[in-house]
Protein backbone atom coordinates (compact mmCIF):
# COMPACT_ATOMS: atom_id res chain seq x y z
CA UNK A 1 30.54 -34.45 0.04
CA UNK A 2 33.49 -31.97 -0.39
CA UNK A 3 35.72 -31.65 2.76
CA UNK A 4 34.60 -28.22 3.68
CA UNK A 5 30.90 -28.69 3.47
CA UNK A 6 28.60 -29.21 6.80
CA UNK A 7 25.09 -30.57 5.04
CA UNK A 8 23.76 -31.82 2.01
CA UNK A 9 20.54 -32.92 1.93
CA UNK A 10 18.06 -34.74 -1.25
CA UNK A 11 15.05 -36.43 -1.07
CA UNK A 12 14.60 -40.21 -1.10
CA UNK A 13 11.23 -42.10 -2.09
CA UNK A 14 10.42 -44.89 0.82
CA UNK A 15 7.40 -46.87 -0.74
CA UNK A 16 8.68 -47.12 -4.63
CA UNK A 17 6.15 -50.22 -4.52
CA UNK A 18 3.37 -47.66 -4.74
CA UNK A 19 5.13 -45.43 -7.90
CA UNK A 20 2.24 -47.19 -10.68
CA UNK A 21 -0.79 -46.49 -8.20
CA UNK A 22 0.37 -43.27 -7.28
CA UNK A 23 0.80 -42.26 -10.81
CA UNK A 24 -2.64 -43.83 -11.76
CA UNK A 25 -4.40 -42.00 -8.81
CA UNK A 26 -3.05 -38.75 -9.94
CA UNK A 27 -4.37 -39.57 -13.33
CA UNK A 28 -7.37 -40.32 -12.89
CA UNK A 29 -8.23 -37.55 -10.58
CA UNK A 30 -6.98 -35.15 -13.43
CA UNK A 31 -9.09 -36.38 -16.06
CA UNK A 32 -12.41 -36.41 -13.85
CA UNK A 33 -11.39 -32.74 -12.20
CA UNK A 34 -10.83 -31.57 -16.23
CA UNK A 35 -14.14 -33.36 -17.54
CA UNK A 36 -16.50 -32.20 -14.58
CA UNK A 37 -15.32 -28.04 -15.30
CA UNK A 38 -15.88 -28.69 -19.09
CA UNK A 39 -19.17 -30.26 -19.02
CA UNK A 40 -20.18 -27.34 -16.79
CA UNK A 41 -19.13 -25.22 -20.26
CA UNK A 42 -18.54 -21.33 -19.96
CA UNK A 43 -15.04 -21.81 -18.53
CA UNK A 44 -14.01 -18.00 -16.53
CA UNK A 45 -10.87 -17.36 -15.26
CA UNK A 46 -11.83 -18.30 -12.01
CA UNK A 47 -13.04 -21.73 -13.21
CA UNK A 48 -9.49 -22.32 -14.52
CA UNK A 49 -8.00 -21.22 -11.43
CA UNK A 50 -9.81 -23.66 -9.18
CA UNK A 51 -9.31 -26.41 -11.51
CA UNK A 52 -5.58 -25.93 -11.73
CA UNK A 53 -5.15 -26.19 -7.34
CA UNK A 54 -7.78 -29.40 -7.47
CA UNK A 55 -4.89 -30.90 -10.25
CA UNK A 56 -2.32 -29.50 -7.64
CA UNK A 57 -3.76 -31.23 -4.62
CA UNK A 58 -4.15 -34.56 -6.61
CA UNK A 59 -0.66 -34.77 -7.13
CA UNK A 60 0.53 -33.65 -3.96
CA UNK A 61 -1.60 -36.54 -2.42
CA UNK A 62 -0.20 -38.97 -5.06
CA UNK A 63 3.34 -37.73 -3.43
CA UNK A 64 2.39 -38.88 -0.02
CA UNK A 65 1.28 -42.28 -1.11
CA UNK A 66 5.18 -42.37 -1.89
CA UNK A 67 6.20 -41.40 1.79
CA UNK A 68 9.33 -39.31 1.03
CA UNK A 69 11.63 -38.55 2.99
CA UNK A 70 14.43 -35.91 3.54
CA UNK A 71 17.93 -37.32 3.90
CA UNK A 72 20.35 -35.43 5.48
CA UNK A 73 24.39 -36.08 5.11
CA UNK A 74 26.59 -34.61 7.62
CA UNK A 75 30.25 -34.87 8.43
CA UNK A 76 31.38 -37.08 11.10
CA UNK A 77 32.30 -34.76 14.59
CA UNK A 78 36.14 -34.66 14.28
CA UNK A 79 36.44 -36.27 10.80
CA UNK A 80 37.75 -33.81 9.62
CA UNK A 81 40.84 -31.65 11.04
CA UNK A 82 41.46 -27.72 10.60
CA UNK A 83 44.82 -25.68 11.96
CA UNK A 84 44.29 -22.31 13.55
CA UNK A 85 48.33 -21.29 12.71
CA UNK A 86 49.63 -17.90 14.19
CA UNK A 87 52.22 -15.72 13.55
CA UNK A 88 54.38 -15.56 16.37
CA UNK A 89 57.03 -13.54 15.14
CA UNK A 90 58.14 -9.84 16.44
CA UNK A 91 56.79 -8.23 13.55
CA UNK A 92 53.29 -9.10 15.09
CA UNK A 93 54.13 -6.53 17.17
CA UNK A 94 54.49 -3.27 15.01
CA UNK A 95 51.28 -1.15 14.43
CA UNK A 96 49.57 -1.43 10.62
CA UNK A 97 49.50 2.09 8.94
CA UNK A 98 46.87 3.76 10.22
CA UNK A 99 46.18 1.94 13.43
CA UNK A 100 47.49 2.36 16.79
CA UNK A 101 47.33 -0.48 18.63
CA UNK A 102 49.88 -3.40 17.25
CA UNK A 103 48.48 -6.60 15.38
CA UNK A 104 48.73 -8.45 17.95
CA UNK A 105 46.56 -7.02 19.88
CA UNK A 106 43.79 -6.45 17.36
CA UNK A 107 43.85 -10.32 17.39
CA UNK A 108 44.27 -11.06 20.96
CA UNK A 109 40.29 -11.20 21.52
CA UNK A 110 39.93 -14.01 18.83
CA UNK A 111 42.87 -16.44 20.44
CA UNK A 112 41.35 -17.45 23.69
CA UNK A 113 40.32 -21.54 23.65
CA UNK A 114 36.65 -20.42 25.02
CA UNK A 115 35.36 -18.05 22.40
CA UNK A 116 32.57 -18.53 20.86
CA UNK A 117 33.68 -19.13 17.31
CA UNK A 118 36.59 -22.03 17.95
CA UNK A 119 33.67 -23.74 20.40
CA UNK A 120 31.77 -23.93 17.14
CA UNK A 121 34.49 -24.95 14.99
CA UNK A 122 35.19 -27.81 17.83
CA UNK A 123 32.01 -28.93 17.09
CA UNK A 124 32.24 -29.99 13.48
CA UNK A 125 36.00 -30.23 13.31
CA UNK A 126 39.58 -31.81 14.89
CA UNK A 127 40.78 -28.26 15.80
CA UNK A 128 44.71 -27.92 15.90
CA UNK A 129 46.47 -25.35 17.32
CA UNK A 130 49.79 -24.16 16.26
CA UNK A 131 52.57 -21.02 16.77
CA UNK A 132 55.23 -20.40 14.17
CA UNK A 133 58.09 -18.02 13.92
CA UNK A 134 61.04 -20.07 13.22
CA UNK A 135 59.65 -23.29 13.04
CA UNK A 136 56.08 -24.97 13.58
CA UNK A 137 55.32 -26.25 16.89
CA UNK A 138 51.86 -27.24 18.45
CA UNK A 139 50.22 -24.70 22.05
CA UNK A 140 47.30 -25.76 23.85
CA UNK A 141 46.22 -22.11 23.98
CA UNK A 142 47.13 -19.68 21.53
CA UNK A 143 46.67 -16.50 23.75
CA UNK A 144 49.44 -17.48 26.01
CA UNK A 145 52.11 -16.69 22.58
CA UNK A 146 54.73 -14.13 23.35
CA UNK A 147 55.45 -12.90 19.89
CA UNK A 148 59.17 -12.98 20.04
CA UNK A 149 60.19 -14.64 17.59
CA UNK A 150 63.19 -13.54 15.05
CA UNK A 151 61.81 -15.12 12.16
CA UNK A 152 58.97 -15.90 10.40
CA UNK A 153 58.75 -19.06 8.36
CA UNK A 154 55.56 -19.13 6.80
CA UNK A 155 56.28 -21.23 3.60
CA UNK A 156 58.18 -23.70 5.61
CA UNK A 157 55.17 -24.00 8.08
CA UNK A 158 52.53 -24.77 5.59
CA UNK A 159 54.93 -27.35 3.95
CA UNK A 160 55.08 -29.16 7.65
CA UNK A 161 51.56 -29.10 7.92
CA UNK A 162 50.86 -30.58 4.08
CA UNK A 163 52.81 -33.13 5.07
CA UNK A 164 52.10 -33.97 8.53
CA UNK A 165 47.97 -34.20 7.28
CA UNK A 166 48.57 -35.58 4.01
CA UNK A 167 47.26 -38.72 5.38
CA UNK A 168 44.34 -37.43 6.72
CA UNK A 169 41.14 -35.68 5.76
CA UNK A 170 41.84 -31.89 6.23
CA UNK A 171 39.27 -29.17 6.10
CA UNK A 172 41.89 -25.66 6.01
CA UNK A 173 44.16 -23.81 7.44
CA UNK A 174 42.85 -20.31 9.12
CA UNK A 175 46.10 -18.46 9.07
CA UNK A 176 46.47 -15.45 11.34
CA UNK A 177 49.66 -13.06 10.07
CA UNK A 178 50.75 -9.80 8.88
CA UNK A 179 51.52 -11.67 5.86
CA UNK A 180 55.10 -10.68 6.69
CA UNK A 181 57.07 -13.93 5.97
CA UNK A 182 61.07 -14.87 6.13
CA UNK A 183 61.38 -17.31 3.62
CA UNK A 184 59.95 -17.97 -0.12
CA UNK A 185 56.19 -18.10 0.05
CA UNK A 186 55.94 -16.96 -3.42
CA UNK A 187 58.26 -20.10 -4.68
CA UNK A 188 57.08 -22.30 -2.46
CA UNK A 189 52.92 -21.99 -3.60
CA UNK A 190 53.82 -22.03 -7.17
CA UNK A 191 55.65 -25.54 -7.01
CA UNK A 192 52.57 -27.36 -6.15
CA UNK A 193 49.21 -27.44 -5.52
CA UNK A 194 47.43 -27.80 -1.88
CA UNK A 195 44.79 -30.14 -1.19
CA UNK A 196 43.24 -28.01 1.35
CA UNK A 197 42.37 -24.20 1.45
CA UNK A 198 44.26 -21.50 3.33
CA UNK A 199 41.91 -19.00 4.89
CA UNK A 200 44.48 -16.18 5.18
CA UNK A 201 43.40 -13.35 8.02
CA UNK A 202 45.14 -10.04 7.71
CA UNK A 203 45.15 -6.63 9.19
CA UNK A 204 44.01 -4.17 6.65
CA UNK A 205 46.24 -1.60 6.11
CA UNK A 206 44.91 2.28 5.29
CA UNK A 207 47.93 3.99 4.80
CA UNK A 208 51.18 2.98 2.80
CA UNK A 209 53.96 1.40 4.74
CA UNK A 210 57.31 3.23 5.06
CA UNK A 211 60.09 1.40 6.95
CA UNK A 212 63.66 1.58 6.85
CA UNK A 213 66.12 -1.43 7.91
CA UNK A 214 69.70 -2.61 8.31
CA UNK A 215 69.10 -5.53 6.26
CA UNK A 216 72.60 -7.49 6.83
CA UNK A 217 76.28 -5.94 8.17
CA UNK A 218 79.98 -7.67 7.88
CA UNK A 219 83.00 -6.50 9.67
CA UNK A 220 86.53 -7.25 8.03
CA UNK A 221 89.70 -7.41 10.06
CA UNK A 222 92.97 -7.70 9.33
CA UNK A 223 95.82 -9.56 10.97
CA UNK A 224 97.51 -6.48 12.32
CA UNK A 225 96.23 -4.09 14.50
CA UNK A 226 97.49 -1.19 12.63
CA UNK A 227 95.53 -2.12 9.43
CA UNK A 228 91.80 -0.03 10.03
CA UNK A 229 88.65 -2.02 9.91
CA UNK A 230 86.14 -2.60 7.30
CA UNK A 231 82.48 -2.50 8.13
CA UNK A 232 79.88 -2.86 5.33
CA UNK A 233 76.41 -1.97 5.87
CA UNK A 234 73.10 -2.80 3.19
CA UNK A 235 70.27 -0.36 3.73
CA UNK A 236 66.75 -0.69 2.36
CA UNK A 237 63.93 1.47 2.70
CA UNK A 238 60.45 1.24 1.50
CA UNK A 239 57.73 3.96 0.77
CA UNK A 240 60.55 7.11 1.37
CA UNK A 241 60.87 7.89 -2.08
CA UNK A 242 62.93 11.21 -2.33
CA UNK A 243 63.63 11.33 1.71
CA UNK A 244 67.18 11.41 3.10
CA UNK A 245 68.26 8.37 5.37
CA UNK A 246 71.62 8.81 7.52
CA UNK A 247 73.62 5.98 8.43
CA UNK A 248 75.83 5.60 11.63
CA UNK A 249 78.90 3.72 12.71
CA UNK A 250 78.35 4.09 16.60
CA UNK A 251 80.45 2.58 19.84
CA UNK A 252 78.20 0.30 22.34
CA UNK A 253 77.49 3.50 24.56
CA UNK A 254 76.36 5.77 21.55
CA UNK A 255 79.38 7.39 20.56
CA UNK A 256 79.37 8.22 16.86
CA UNK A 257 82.85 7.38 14.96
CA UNK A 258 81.30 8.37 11.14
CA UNK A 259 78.00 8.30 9.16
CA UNK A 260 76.68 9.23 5.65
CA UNK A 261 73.55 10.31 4.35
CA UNK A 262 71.99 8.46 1.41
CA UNK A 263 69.42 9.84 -0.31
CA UNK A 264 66.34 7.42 -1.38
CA UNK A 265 66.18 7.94 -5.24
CA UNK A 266 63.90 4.96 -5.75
CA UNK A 267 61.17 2.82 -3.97
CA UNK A 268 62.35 0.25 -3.35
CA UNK A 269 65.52 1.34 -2.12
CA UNK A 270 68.39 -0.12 -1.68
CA UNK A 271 72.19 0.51 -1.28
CA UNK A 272 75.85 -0.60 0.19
CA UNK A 273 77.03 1.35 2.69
CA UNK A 274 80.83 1.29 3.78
CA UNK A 275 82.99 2.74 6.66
CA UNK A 276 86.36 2.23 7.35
CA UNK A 277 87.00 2.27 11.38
CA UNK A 278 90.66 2.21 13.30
CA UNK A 279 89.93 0.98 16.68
CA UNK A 280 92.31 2.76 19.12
CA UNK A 281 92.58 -0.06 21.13
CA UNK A 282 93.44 -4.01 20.76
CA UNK A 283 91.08 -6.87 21.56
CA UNK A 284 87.70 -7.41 21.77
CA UNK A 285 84.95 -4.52 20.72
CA UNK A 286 81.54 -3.90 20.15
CA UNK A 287 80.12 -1.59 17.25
CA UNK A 288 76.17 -0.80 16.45
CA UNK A 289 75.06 0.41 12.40
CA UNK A 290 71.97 2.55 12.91
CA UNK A 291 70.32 4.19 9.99
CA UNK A 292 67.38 6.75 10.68
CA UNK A 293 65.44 9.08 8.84
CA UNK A 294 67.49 12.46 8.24
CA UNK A 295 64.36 14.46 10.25
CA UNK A 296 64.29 12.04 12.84
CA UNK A 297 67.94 11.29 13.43
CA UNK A 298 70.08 12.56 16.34
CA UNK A 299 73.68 12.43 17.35
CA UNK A 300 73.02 11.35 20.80
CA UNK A 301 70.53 9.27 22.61
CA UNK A 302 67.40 6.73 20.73
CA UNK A 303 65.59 8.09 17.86
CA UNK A 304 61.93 8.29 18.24
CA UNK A 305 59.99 8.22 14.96
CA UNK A 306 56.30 9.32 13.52
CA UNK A 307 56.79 7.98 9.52
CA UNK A 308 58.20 4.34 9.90
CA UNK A 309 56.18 1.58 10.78
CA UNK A 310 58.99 -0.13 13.87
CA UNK A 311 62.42 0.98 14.71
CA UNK A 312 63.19 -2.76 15.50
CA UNK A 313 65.22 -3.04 12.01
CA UNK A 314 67.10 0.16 11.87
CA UNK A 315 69.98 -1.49 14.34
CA UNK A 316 72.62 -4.09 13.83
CA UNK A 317 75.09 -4.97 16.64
CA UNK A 318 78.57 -6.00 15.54
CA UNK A 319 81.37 -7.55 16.82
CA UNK A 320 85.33 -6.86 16.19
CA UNK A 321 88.02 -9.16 17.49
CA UNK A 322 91.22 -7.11 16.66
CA UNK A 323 93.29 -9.78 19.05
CA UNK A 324 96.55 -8.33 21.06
CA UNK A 325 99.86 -8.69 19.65
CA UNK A 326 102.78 -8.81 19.19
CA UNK A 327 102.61 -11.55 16.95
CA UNK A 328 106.17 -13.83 17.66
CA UNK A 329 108.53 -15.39 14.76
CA UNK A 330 110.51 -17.83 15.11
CA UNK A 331 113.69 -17.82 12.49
CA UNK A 332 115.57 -21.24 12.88
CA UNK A 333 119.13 -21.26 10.61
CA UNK A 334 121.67 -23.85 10.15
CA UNK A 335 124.18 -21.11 9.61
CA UNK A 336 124.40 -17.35 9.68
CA UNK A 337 123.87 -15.81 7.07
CA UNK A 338 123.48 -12.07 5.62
CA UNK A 339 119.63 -12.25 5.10
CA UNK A 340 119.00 -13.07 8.96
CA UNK A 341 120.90 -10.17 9.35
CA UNK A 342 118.46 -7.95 6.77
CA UNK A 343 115.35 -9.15 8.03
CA UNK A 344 115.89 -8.96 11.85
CA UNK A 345 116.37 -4.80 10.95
CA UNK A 346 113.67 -5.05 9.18
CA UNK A 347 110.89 -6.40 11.90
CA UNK A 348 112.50 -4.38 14.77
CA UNK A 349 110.48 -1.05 13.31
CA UNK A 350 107.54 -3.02 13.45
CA UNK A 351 106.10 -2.98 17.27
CA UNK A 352 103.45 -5.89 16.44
CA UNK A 353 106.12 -8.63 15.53
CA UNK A 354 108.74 -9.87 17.61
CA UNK A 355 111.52 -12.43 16.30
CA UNK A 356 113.07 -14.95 17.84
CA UNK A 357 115.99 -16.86 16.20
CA UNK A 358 117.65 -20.25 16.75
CA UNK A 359 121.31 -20.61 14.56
CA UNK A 360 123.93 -23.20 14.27
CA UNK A 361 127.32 -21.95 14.76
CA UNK A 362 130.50 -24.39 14.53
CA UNK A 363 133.79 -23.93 15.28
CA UNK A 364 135.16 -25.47 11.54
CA UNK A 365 133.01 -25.79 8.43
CA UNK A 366 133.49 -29.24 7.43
CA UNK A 367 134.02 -30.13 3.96
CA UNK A 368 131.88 -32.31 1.87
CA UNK A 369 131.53 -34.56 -1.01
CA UNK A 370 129.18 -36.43 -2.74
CA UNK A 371 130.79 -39.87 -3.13
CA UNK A 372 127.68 -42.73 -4.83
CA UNK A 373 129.72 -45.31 -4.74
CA UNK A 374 131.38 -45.31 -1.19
CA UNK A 375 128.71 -44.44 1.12
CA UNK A 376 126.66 -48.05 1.23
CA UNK A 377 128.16 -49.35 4.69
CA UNK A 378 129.48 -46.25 6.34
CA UNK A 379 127.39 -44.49 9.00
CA UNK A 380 124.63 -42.18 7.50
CA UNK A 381 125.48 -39.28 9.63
CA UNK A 382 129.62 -39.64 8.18
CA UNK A 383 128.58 -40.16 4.55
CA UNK A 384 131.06 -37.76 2.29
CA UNK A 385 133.94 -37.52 4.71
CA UNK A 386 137.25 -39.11 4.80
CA UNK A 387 137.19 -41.50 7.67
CA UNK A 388 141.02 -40.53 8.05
CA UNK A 389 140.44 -37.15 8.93
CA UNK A 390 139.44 -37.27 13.11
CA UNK A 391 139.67 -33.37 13.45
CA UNK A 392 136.44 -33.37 10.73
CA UNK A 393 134.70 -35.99 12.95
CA UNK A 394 135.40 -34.15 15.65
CA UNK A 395 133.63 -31.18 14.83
CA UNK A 396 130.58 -32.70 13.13
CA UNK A 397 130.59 -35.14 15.93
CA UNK A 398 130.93 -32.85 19.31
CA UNK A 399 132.14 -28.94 18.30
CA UNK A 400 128.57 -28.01 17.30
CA UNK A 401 126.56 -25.83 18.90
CA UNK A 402 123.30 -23.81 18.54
CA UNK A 403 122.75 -19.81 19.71
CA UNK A 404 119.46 -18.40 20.26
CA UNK A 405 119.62 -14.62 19.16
């Protein structure tokens, strides 16, 4: 019995014991039905007619000497186990070309627990409920889901389901998505083969689907708050071949610091978009990319559209951490010297760096020489001086001093 059938049926003979009588019965009733029409002689039509249904009715009697009986083979209530999976991701949400009312509603009359057709399906089958978006996870009723989620890992929950059943006898998976997945579901069903079937269910779609998206942003900031920022932007758009899309570098509150218009030369369409921003003031900010049809767009205030399918991918929030200076370096010097001298000119132009300097100054420069072969027992710190000299002692020893510039 395959996993997904509910009856087979054959027939079954009860008295075999009677197979050689039956048989003989049948037989013999043949050959006197045929001998009594053809000693008769002038054989019609209708003669041959109502010998052929008395043969008919001796061998359906020589049947019932064999008492046969029907046998009927049915799967065991809960044997079996089916998945009702749904999509719980945001893009249940969004309206299928053509249609007004979102996916999610079109499917919210078949999710209650009570309706008729998972009652049925109880009946035969271990029914198992489950929600995905970015992972699988098991509901006790799937008309409660909120259809929030950010992703939508399809591939990865059929793979937890494969192997969370593979153990067990497992009937199908009834699938209920927009077919809109996250991950690889093309890579993922051509590395094996399931032992179960997938009973996809789908909104139909009447009209073409035309969407376009932000599909990833990265800011890049410099050290120094002088240095501008750079903000990339990847744009795709899908069924707006030949239409113009314009793409905004906005504040939090809507205020609009550049944009560009791309124009959508292919279908798919895709292409890098880059601005180059100078915040005007340090520290934490907050920057949104919005791209928008050219007809639909508008300097100030949200964009309303009629041609894509959701505006719930044509915004990216991003965030720029320019710090607060001025950065502080610190210049430490045994001596002075004329390069201190160069570079502390040189950073007090620049408002973002402050210096701070520590240097040695003595009162006499002590003279020194390497000497291998008398320096084993003398102290470390008095290694290449003459020990008659006190006045050098003295000023390594205690007429040192450091400054801080």
């Amino acid at each position: 019995m395959g996993q997904g059938s509910l009856e087979l049926f054959d027939v079954v003979i009860d008295r075999q014991d009677w197979l050689l009588a039956a048989g003989m019965i049948v037989a013999g009733l043949t050959v006197l039905v045929t001998w009594s029409y053809w000693m008769r002689g002038r054989n019609s039509g209708l003669r041959a007619c109502a010998m052929g249904l008395k043969i008919t009715a001796a061998v359906l009697l020589g049947f019932c000497l064999l008492e046969p009986m029907r046998r009927v083979e049915r799967p065991r209530p809960g044997a079996n186990a089916i998945a009702i999976v749904v999509d719980n991701s945001r893009s249940m949400q969004m309206a299928s070309p053509g249609n007004r009312a979102p996916r999610h509603e079109q499917l919210q009359p078949l999710l209650p627990t009570d309706t008729s057709w998972q009652a049925r399906l109880a009946q035969d089958f271990d029914v198992r409920r489950y929600a995905f978006d970015d992972r699988l996870r098991a509901v006790e009723d799937l008309s409660l889901l909120d259809f929030e989620g950010n992703h939508s890992s399809l591939a990865g929950a059929i793979q937890t389901l494969a192997q969370r059943f593979s153990r067990r006898p497992m009937a199908g998976i009834l699938l209920l998505t927009d077919g809109l997945a996250t991950d690889d579901v093309a890579g993922l069903a051509g590395q094996q083969e399931w032992s179960f079937p997938i009973y996809p269910v789908v909104s139909a779609a009447d009209a073409p689907v035309r969407d376009v998206r932000i599909r990833d942003a990265a800011v890049q900031v410099s050290s120094f708050e002088l240095a501008p920022v750079g903000i990339d932007a990847w744009v795709e758009a899908v069924g707006l071949d030949g239409e113009q899309v314009v793409v905004r570098l906005m504040s939090e509150s809507g205020e609009t610091f550049d944009k560009q218009t791309v124009t959508c030369n292919t279908d798919p369409f895709e292409q890098r978009v880059r601005f180059t921003w100078r915040p005007t003031e340090p520290g934490f900010q907050v920057v949104q990319v919005r791209a928008a049809l050219k007809r639909e767009d508008r300097d100030t205030g949200p964009i309303t559209t009629r041609r894509e399918v959701t505006l719930a991918n044509n915004l990216r929030l991003l965030a720029v951490d320019r710090g607060r200076g001025p950065y502080r370096i610190l210049y430490v010097a045994g001596r002075p010297n004329w390069e201190f001298k160069f570079l502390r000119r040189a950073l007090e132009e620049d408002i973002e760096l402050q210096l701070s300097a520590l240097i040695r100054i003595a009162k006499e420069e002590p003279k020194f020489s390497f000497r291998d072969r008398g320096v084993r027992s003398a102290n470390p710190l008095r290694a290449g001086f003459d020990d008659e000299d006190d006045t050098t002692r003295r000023v390594v020893g205690t007429h040192q001093r450091f400054h801080l510039v």
